[in-house]
Short mmCIF file of C-alpha atoms in Angstrom, two decimals:
data_model
loop_
_atom_site.label_atom_id
_atom_site.label_comp_id
_atom_site.label_asym_id
_atom_site.label_seq_id
_atom_site.Cartn_x
_atom_site.Cartn_y
_atom_site.Cartn_z
CA MET A 1 1.49 3.03 45.88
CA ASP A 2 3.24 2.61 42.64
CA PHE A 3 1.55 2.72 39.16
CA LYS A 4 1.33 -1.13 38.91
CA ASP A 5 -0.49 -1.42 42.19
CA GLN A 6 -2.89 1.35 41.37
CA ILE A 7 -3.95 -0.46 38.11
CA LYS A 8 -4.43 -3.85 39.93
CA GLN A 9 -6.48 -2.06 42.70
CA PHE A 10 -8.66 -0.33 39.95
CA SER A 11 -9.00 -3.84 38.18
CA GLU A 12 -10.60 -5.12 41.36
CA ARG A 13 -12.73 -2.07 41.60
CA VAL A 14 -14.04 -2.63 38.17
CA SER A 15 -14.93 -6.19 38.73
CA LYS A 16 -16.58 -5.50 42.13
CA LEU A 17 -18.71 -2.53 40.89
CA LYS A 18 -19.52 -3.23 37.44
CA ASP A 19 -22.93 -4.98 38.01
CA ASN A 20 -24.25 -1.94 39.51
CA ILE A 21 -23.29 0.45 36.76
CA HIS A 22 -26.37 0.83 34.66
CA THR A 23 -25.74 3.94 32.44
CA GLU A 24 -22.81 5.35 30.29
CA GLU A 25 -22.72 8.26 32.52
CA ALA A 26 -22.36 6.06 35.48
CA THR A 27 -19.54 4.26 33.81
CA LYS A 28 -17.61 7.58 33.16
CA ASN A 29 -17.98 8.44 36.92
CA ALA A 30 -17.10 5.13 38.17
CA PHE A 31 -14.45 3.75 35.85
CA ILE A 32 -13.14 6.43 33.38
CA MET A 33 -12.52 9.33 35.54
CA PRO A 34 -10.52 7.29 38.15
CA PHE A 35 -8.69 5.52 35.45
CA LEU A 36 -7.51 9.04 34.06
CA GLN A 37 -6.56 10.05 37.67
CA ILE A 38 -4.54 6.92 37.89
CA LEU A 39 -2.72 8.29 34.75
CA GLY A 40 -1.81 11.42 36.62
CA TYR A 41 -4.39 13.75 34.98
CA ASP A 42 -6.57 16.24 37.11
CA VAL A 43 -10.00 15.51 35.83
CA PHE A 44 -11.33 18.71 37.82
CA ASN A 45 -8.83 20.87 35.93
CA PRO A 46 -10.57 22.24 32.75
CA MET A 47 -7.22 23.19 31.32
CA GLU A 48 -6.02 19.53 31.49
CA VAL A 49 -9.15 17.39 31.21
CA ILE A 50 -12.00 18.86 29.20
CA PRO A 51 -15.34 16.69 29.31
CA GLU A 52 -17.60 17.03 26.20
CA PHE A 53 -14.77 18.40 23.92
CA ILE A 54 -16.26 19.96 20.93
CA CYS A 55 -14.96 18.67 17.57
CA ASP A 56 -16.45 20.23 14.44
CA ILE A 57 -16.52 17.78 11.86
CA GLY A 58 -17.05 19.06 8.33
CA THR A 59 -20.55 20.69 8.08
CA LYS A 60 -21.30 19.01 11.40
CA LYS A 61 -21.00 21.79 14.17
CA GLY A 62 -20.83 21.06 17.88
CA GLU A 63 -19.81 17.31 17.85
CA LYS A 64 -18.42 16.23 20.98
CA ILE A 65 -16.14 13.71 22.26
CA ASP A 66 -16.37 12.55 25.96
CA TYR A 67 -13.00 13.79 27.16
CA ALA A 68 -9.88 15.54 25.56
CA ILE A 69 -6.60 15.44 27.56
CA PHE A 70 -4.60 18.57 27.15
CA ARG A 71 -0.95 19.43 27.57
CA ASP A 72 0.52 22.91 27.14
CA GLY A 73 -2.82 23.94 25.52
CA VAL A 74 -2.71 21.18 22.92
CA PRO A 75 -4.87 17.99 23.00
CA ILE A 76 -2.73 14.77 23.37
CA LEU A 77 -5.41 12.25 23.97
CA LEU A 78 -9.06 11.85 22.80
CA VAL A 79 -11.21 9.58 24.95
CA GLU A 80 -14.59 8.18 23.81
CA CYS A 81 -16.46 6.17 26.35
CA LYS A 82 -19.48 3.68 26.44
CA HIS A 83 -21.45 1.74 28.87
CA TRP A 84 -19.53 -1.14 30.13
CA LYS A 85 -21.78 -3.72 28.57
CA GLN A 86 -21.63 -2.26 25.04
CA LYS A 87 -19.26 -3.72 22.48
CA LEU A 88 -16.75 -1.15 21.16
CA ASP A 89 -16.50 -2.59 17.54
CA VAL A 90 -19.65 -0.41 16.37
CA HIS A 91 -17.90 2.80 17.85
CA ASP A 92 -14.53 3.16 16.59
CA GLY A 93 -15.86 4.93 13.36
CA GLN A 94 -17.00 7.70 15.59
CA LEU A 95 -13.78 8.16 17.24
CA LEU A 96 -12.01 7.97 13.76
CA ARG A 97 -13.82 11.02 12.58
CA TYR A 98 -12.87 12.92 15.82
CA PHE A 99 -9.27 12.17 15.32
CA HIS A 100 -9.11 13.44 11.89
CA VAL A 101 -10.00 16.90 12.95
CA SER A 102 -8.16 16.96 16.08
CA LYS A 103 -4.45 17.75 16.70
CA ALA A 104 -4.44 14.84 19.24
CA LYS A 105 -1.86 11.94 18.26
CA PHE A 106 -3.43 9.36 20.28
CA SER A 107 -7.09 8.15 21.15
CA MET A 108 -8.62 5.95 23.53
CA LEU A 109 -11.94 4.10 23.05
CA THR A 110 -13.14 2.32 26.25
CA ASN A 111 -16.27 0.84 27.95
CA GLY A 112 -14.32 0.68 31.29
CA LEU A 113 -13.54 -2.81 30.91
CA ILE A 114 -11.75 -2.97 27.26
CA PHE A 115 -9.30 -0.25 26.72
CA ARG A 116 -8.17 0.34 23.07
CA PHE A 117 -5.43 2.87 22.11
CA TYR A 118 -4.95 4.21 18.69
CA THR A 119 -2.75 6.49 16.59
CA ASP A 120 -1.81 7.10 12.82
CA LEU A 121 0.65 4.63 11.92
CA VAL A 122 -0.76 3.62 8.44
CA GLU A 123 -1.58 6.96 7.32
CA GLN A 124 -0.67 10.46 8.80
CA ASN A 125 -3.51 12.34 10.58
CA LYS A 126 -5.80 9.27 9.85
CA MET A 127 -6.78 7.04 12.89
CA ASP A 128 -5.71 3.32 12.30
CA GLU A 129 -8.42 0.85 12.14
CA LYS A 130 -6.67 -1.49 14.46
CA PRO A 131 -5.57 -0.34 18.15
CA PHE A 132 -1.77 -0.53 18.87
CA LEU A 133 -2.73 -1.35 22.54
CA GLU A 134 -5.73 -3.30 23.88
CA PHE A 135 -6.38 -4.79 27.19
CA ASN A 136 -9.19 -5.99 29.32
CA ILE A 137 -8.68 -4.25 32.85
CA GLU A 138 -9.81 -7.34 34.74
CA GLU A 139 -7.20 -9.50 32.99
CA ILE A 140 -4.43 -6.93 32.41
CA LYS A 141 -0.88 -8.32 32.07
CA ASP A 142 2.25 -6.86 33.81
CA GLY A 143 3.70 -5.92 30.17
CA GLN A 144 0.54 -4.22 29.22
CA ILE A 145 0.76 -2.12 32.56
CA GLU A 146 4.39 -1.09 31.47
CA GLN A 147 3.03 0.00 28.04
CA LEU A 148 0.00 1.83 29.57
CA LYS A 149 2.56 3.70 31.90
CA GLU A 150 3.92 5.70 28.96
CA PHE A 151 0.60 7.45 28.90
CA HIS A 152 0.98 8.59 32.51
CA LYS A 153 1.47 12.26 32.79
CA ALA A 154 4.82 11.96 34.34
CA TYR A 155 6.18 9.85 31.60
CA PHE A 156 4.06 11.08 28.49
CA ASP A 157 6.40 11.65 25.39
CA VAL A 158 4.77 11.62 21.96
CA GLU A 159 7.81 10.36 20.14
CA ASN A 160 8.44 7.65 22.63
CA ILE A 161 4.79 6.33 22.65
CA TYR A 162 4.74 6.57 18.63
CA GLN A 163 7.77 4.54 18.40
CA SER A 164 6.42 2.01 20.88
CA ALA A 165 3.08 2.01 19.12
CA SER A 166 4.82 0.96 15.82
CA GLU A 167 6.40 -1.99 17.50
CA LEU A 168 3.40 -2.92 19.46
CA LYS A 169 1.15 -2.87 16.17
CA TYR A 170 3.31 -5.49 14.51
CA ILE A 171 4.02 -7.62 17.64
CA ASN A 172 0.35 -7.76 18.43
CA GLU A 173 -0.36 -8.88 14.60
CA ILE A 174 2.50 -11.32 14.72
CA ARG A 175 1.09 -12.77 18.05
CA GLN A 176 -2.43 -13.19 16.51
CA LEU A 177 -0.96 -14.98 13.59
CA ILE A 178 1.05 -17.18 15.89
CA ASN A 179 -1.90 -18.02 18.00
CA GLN A 180 -3.84 -18.77 14.84
CA GLU A 181 -1.28 -21.16 13.68
CA PHE A 182 -0.98 -22.81 17.20
CA GLN A 183 -4.67 -23.43 17.08
CA GLU A 184 -5.13 -24.49 13.60
CA PRO A 185 -1.79 -24.58 11.51
CA ASN A 186 -2.28 -23.90 7.87
CA ASP A 187 -0.92 -26.06 5.02
CA GLU A 188 2.17 -23.89 4.50
CA PHE A 189 3.07 -23.84 8.31
CA VAL A 190 2.51 -27.61 8.43
CA LYS A 191 4.41 -28.45 5.30
CA TYR A 192 7.51 -26.39 6.49
CA PHE A 193 7.90 -28.92 9.28
CA ALA A 194 6.94 -32.11 7.40
CA LYS A 195 9.45 -31.30 4.59
CA GLN A 196 12.30 -31.16 7.26
CA VAL A 197 11.57 -34.56 8.67
CA TYR A 198 9.58 -36.59 6.22
CA PRO A 199 11.60 -38.57 3.84
CA SER A 200 9.33 -38.77 0.83
CA MET A 201 6.83 -36.32 -0.97
CA VAL A 202 4.48 -34.45 1.36
CA THR A 203 1.03 -35.58 -0.09
CA SER A 204 -2.34 -34.34 1.26
CA LYS A 205 -2.65 -37.45 3.21
CA VAL A 206 0.69 -36.89 5.00
CA LEU A 207 0.05 -33.18 5.40
CA GLU A 208 -3.23 -33.99 7.37
CA ALA A 209 -1.32 -36.48 9.74
CA PHE A 210 1.31 -33.94 10.49
CA ARG A 211 -1.09 -31.16 11.12
CA VAL A 212 -2.04 -33.20 14.21
CA LEU A 213 1.52 -33.79 15.04
CA VAL A 214 2.40 -30.34 14.82
CA LYS A 215 -0.40 -29.04 17.10
CA ARG A 216 0.57 -31.84 19.53
CA THR A 217 4.16 -30.71 19.53
CA ILE A 218 3.32 -26.99 20.13
CA THR A 219 1.16 -28.22 23.06
CA ASN A 220 3.94 -30.25 24.49
CA ILE A 221 6.65 -27.37 24.13
CA ILE A 222 4.05 -24.91 25.93
CA ASN A 223 3.57 -27.66 28.69
CA ASP A 224 7.25 -28.31 29.08
CA THR A 225 8.01 -24.65 29.39
CA ILE A 226 5.24 -24.12 32.04
CA ASN A 227 6.45 -27.14 34.00
CA ASP A 228 10.04 -25.80 33.81
CA ARG A 229 8.86 -22.51 35.28
CA LEU A 230 6.95 -24.35 37.95
CA LYS A 231 9.75 -26.27 38.82
CA SER A 232 11.92 -23.45 39.30
CA ALA A 233 9.21 -21.35 41.38
CA ILE A 234 7.81 -24.16 43.66
CA SER A 235 8.92 -27.61 44.86
CA LYS A 236 5.46 -29.31 44.41
CA PRO A 237 4.87 -31.95 41.76
CA ASP A 238 4.26 -30.81 38.16
CA THR A 239 0.72 -29.57 37.76
CA PRO A 240 -1.18 -32.05 35.57
CA PHE A 241 -2.16 -31.08 32.06
CA PRO A 242 -4.90 -32.13 29.79
CA PRO A 243 -4.41 -35.51 28.12
CA GLU A 244 -2.33 -35.60 25.05
CA PRO A 245 -4.09 -36.21 21.43
CA PRO A 246 -3.98 -39.75 20.44
CA ILE A 247 -0.66 -40.95 18.69
CA VAL A 248 -0.80 -40.47 14.83
CA THR A 249 0.56 -42.80 12.37
CA ILE A 250 2.14 -41.20 9.46
CA PRO A 251 1.03 -42.85 6.09
CA THR A 252 3.79 -44.74 4.26
CA ASN A 253 1.57 -45.79 1.38
CA VAL A 254 0.17 -43.12 -0.96
CA ASP A 255 -3.27 -43.63 -2.72
CA THR A 256 -2.84 -44.64 -6.31
CA GLN A 257 -4.43 -41.36 -7.43
CA GLU A 258 -1.70 -39.42 -5.96
CA LYS A 259 1.90 -39.40 -7.46
CA GLU A 260 4.93 -40.47 -5.46
CA ILE A 261 8.47 -39.94 -6.17
CA VAL A 262 10.16 -43.24 -6.52
CA THR A 263 14.07 -43.53 -7.12
CA THR A 264 14.60 -46.19 -9.73
CA GLN A 265 17.68 -48.54 -9.83
CA GLU A 266 18.43 -46.86 -13.10
CA GLU A 267 18.59 -43.30 -11.72
CA LEU A 268 20.95 -44.38 -9.01
CA GLU A 269 23.25 -46.17 -11.71
CA GLY A 270 23.15 -43.05 -13.68
CA TYR A 271 24.20 -41.07 -10.47
CA TYR A 272 27.10 -43.43 -10.04
CA ILE A 273 28.21 -43.13 -13.40
CA VAL A 274 28.33 -39.18 -12.91
CA ARG A 275 30.12 -39.67 -9.67
CA SER A 276 32.85 -41.83 -11.09
CA ILE A 277 33.41 -39.45 -14.05
CA LEU A 278 33.95 -36.44 -11.64
CA ARG A 279 35.91 -38.53 -9.10
CA GLN A 280 39.10 -37.05 -10.64
CA LYS A 281 37.87 -33.54 -9.62
CA VAL A 282 36.34 -33.86 -5.99
CA THR A 283 35.78 -36.54 -3.68
CA SER A 284 32.59 -38.77 -4.21
CA ASN A 285 30.88 -37.76 -1.17
CA ARG A 286 30.78 -34.30 -2.56
CA ILE A 287 28.62 -35.40 -5.58
CA THR A 288 24.99 -35.58 -4.20
CA HIS A 289 21.44 -36.17 -5.61
CA ARG A 290 17.71 -35.35 -4.95
CA ASP A 291 14.94 -37.03 -6.71
CA ALA A 292 11.91 -35.12 -8.12
CA LEU A 293 8.84 -36.11 -9.95
CA SER A 294 9.98 -35.38 -13.58
CA TYR A 295 13.76 -35.73 -13.15
CA PHE A 296 16.71 -37.06 -11.19
CA ALA A 297 19.02 -34.08 -10.02
CA ILE A 298 22.66 -34.33 -9.20
CA PHE A 299 24.59 -31.64 -7.27
CA LEU A 300 27.87 -30.50 -5.90
CA ASP A 301 27.84 -30.28 -2.21
CA ASP A 302 24.00 -30.82 -2.03
CA ASN A 303 23.69 -27.33 -3.18
CA ASN A 304 20.80 -26.58 -5.65
CA ARG A 305 22.83 -23.69 -6.85
CA LYS A 306 25.40 -26.02 -8.11
CA PRO A 307 23.55 -28.37 -10.39
CA LEU A 308 25.88 -30.83 -12.25
CA CYS A 309 23.09 -32.45 -14.27
CA ARG A 310 19.75 -33.94 -14.50
CA LEU A 311 18.47 -37.34 -15.71
CA TYR A 312 15.17 -38.01 -17.26
CA LEU A 313 15.15 -41.74 -17.31
CA ASN A 314 11.43 -42.62 -16.60
CA ASN A 315 9.76 -42.11 -19.84
CA SER A 316 10.06 -43.78 -23.19
CA LYS A 317 12.81 -41.39 -24.29
CA LYS A 318 15.78 -40.79 -22.04
CA TYR A 319 17.58 -37.49 -21.67
CA ILE A 320 20.51 -35.81 -19.77
CA GLY A 321 20.29 -32.33 -18.84
CA LEU A 322 23.60 -30.42 -18.96
CA PHE A 323 24.28 -26.82 -17.54
CA ASP A 324 26.45 -24.12 -19.03
CA SER A 325 28.09 -21.38 -17.08
CA ASP A 326 24.91 -19.38 -16.91
CA LYS A 327 23.09 -22.56 -15.27
CA LYS A 328 21.05 -22.89 -18.43
CA GLU A 329 20.09 -26.30 -18.88
CA LEU A 330 20.43 -28.28 -22.46
CA LYS A 331 18.58 -31.57 -22.53
CA VAL A 332 20.17 -34.10 -24.78
CA GLU A 333 18.65 -37.47 -25.86
CA ILE A 334 20.43 -40.62 -24.67
CA GLN A 335 19.84 -44.18 -25.50
CA THR A 336 21.06 -45.96 -22.33
CA ILE A 337 22.61 -44.79 -19.28
CA ASP A 338 26.08 -45.76 -20.56
CA ASP A 339 25.75 -42.78 -22.92
CA ILE A 340 26.47 -40.71 -19.96
CA TYR A 341 29.98 -41.46 -20.10
CA ASN A 342 30.01 -39.38 -23.66
CA PHE A 343 29.40 -36.28 -21.74
CA GLY A 344 32.27 -36.39 -19.36
CA SER A 345 34.00 -33.17 -20.77
CA GLN A 346 30.89 -31.23 -20.22
CA LEU A 347 30.38 -32.50 -16.74
CA ASP A 348 34.13 -31.58 -16.12
CA ASN A 349 33.51 -28.10 -17.41
CA THR A 350 30.46 -27.52 -15.25
CA ILE A 351 32.16 -28.71 -11.87
CA GLU A 352 35.23 -26.47 -12.77
CA ILE A 353 33.02 -23.41 -12.84
CA TYR A 354 32.02 -23.94 -9.29
CA LEU A 355 35.51 -24.83 -8.04
CA ASP A 356 37.03 -21.94 -9.68
CA ALA A 357 34.48 -19.57 -8.06
CA LYS A 358 35.86 -20.78 -4.59
CA LYS A 359 39.37 -19.69 -5.48
#
């Protein structure tokens, strides 16, 4: 029987016996010791597995940890056990203290159902607050079994496990963040997608509408992925999924209290004037624009690193913003948009800077 089959069999054993386990000691005998045996360690060899291992902590002498696994006379894994009904969150501080005074590089906190593995990725010789590997033995996944296999006596290598721990730590944290975003996407997550597809300003009202759409899209992608895998594995009809959320209408009108970007006819005329001035330098389709609340920006190649000018036309005074070789803006007052023609040489100089940079 290979390691994976042993773990699966152990998982079934835990599920079958747990309701008959009433003490912490019984948890150790029924679950923890068999688990350590599956990892290849001889629980009856006091040179390999030491129960009630003494860890002196400062002035406290004779403090004991449930098990210490040794290799070549050096502790490699500390094990702290609790009754299977106990939550582990209130016990990790005790293991942290043991870890600090031990030479072991890894520690395990378990109640026979939940297994948490720790090391010192954040600060050397100080156990991390978060485990790098955690699983419920009744729901253990194949990938977690492969990670657990690194602790088997036959494969145990401190450097390899430590490297894997570093990767797992960040993978698990990223996974948690992704799960959070999938369940309840935050504003920045939603705004990222809304800005890509929504043609106008993303107001709070638009944001809330897109939040529902983003959640719906994520659900659809997950369902499609599952369906594709089912189709490749079996020939039965697709497994039905829960009904989709109702269709959401993206608002096109914004409350009067919220500002909205409106591109005026005068701004477009100013854009066409700039385009006509620079037509001698580049083709007209390379002169692009983007509107903002306070100004109308004109670029080369739709690149915000290549600003040509800015038009400020929506207040009582009108201005054109010109850029020098350092891309510093100088605002000059104009009376009408026809005055833009007076700045043809400055616009030529600006575009020449970008064109020369490509040569």
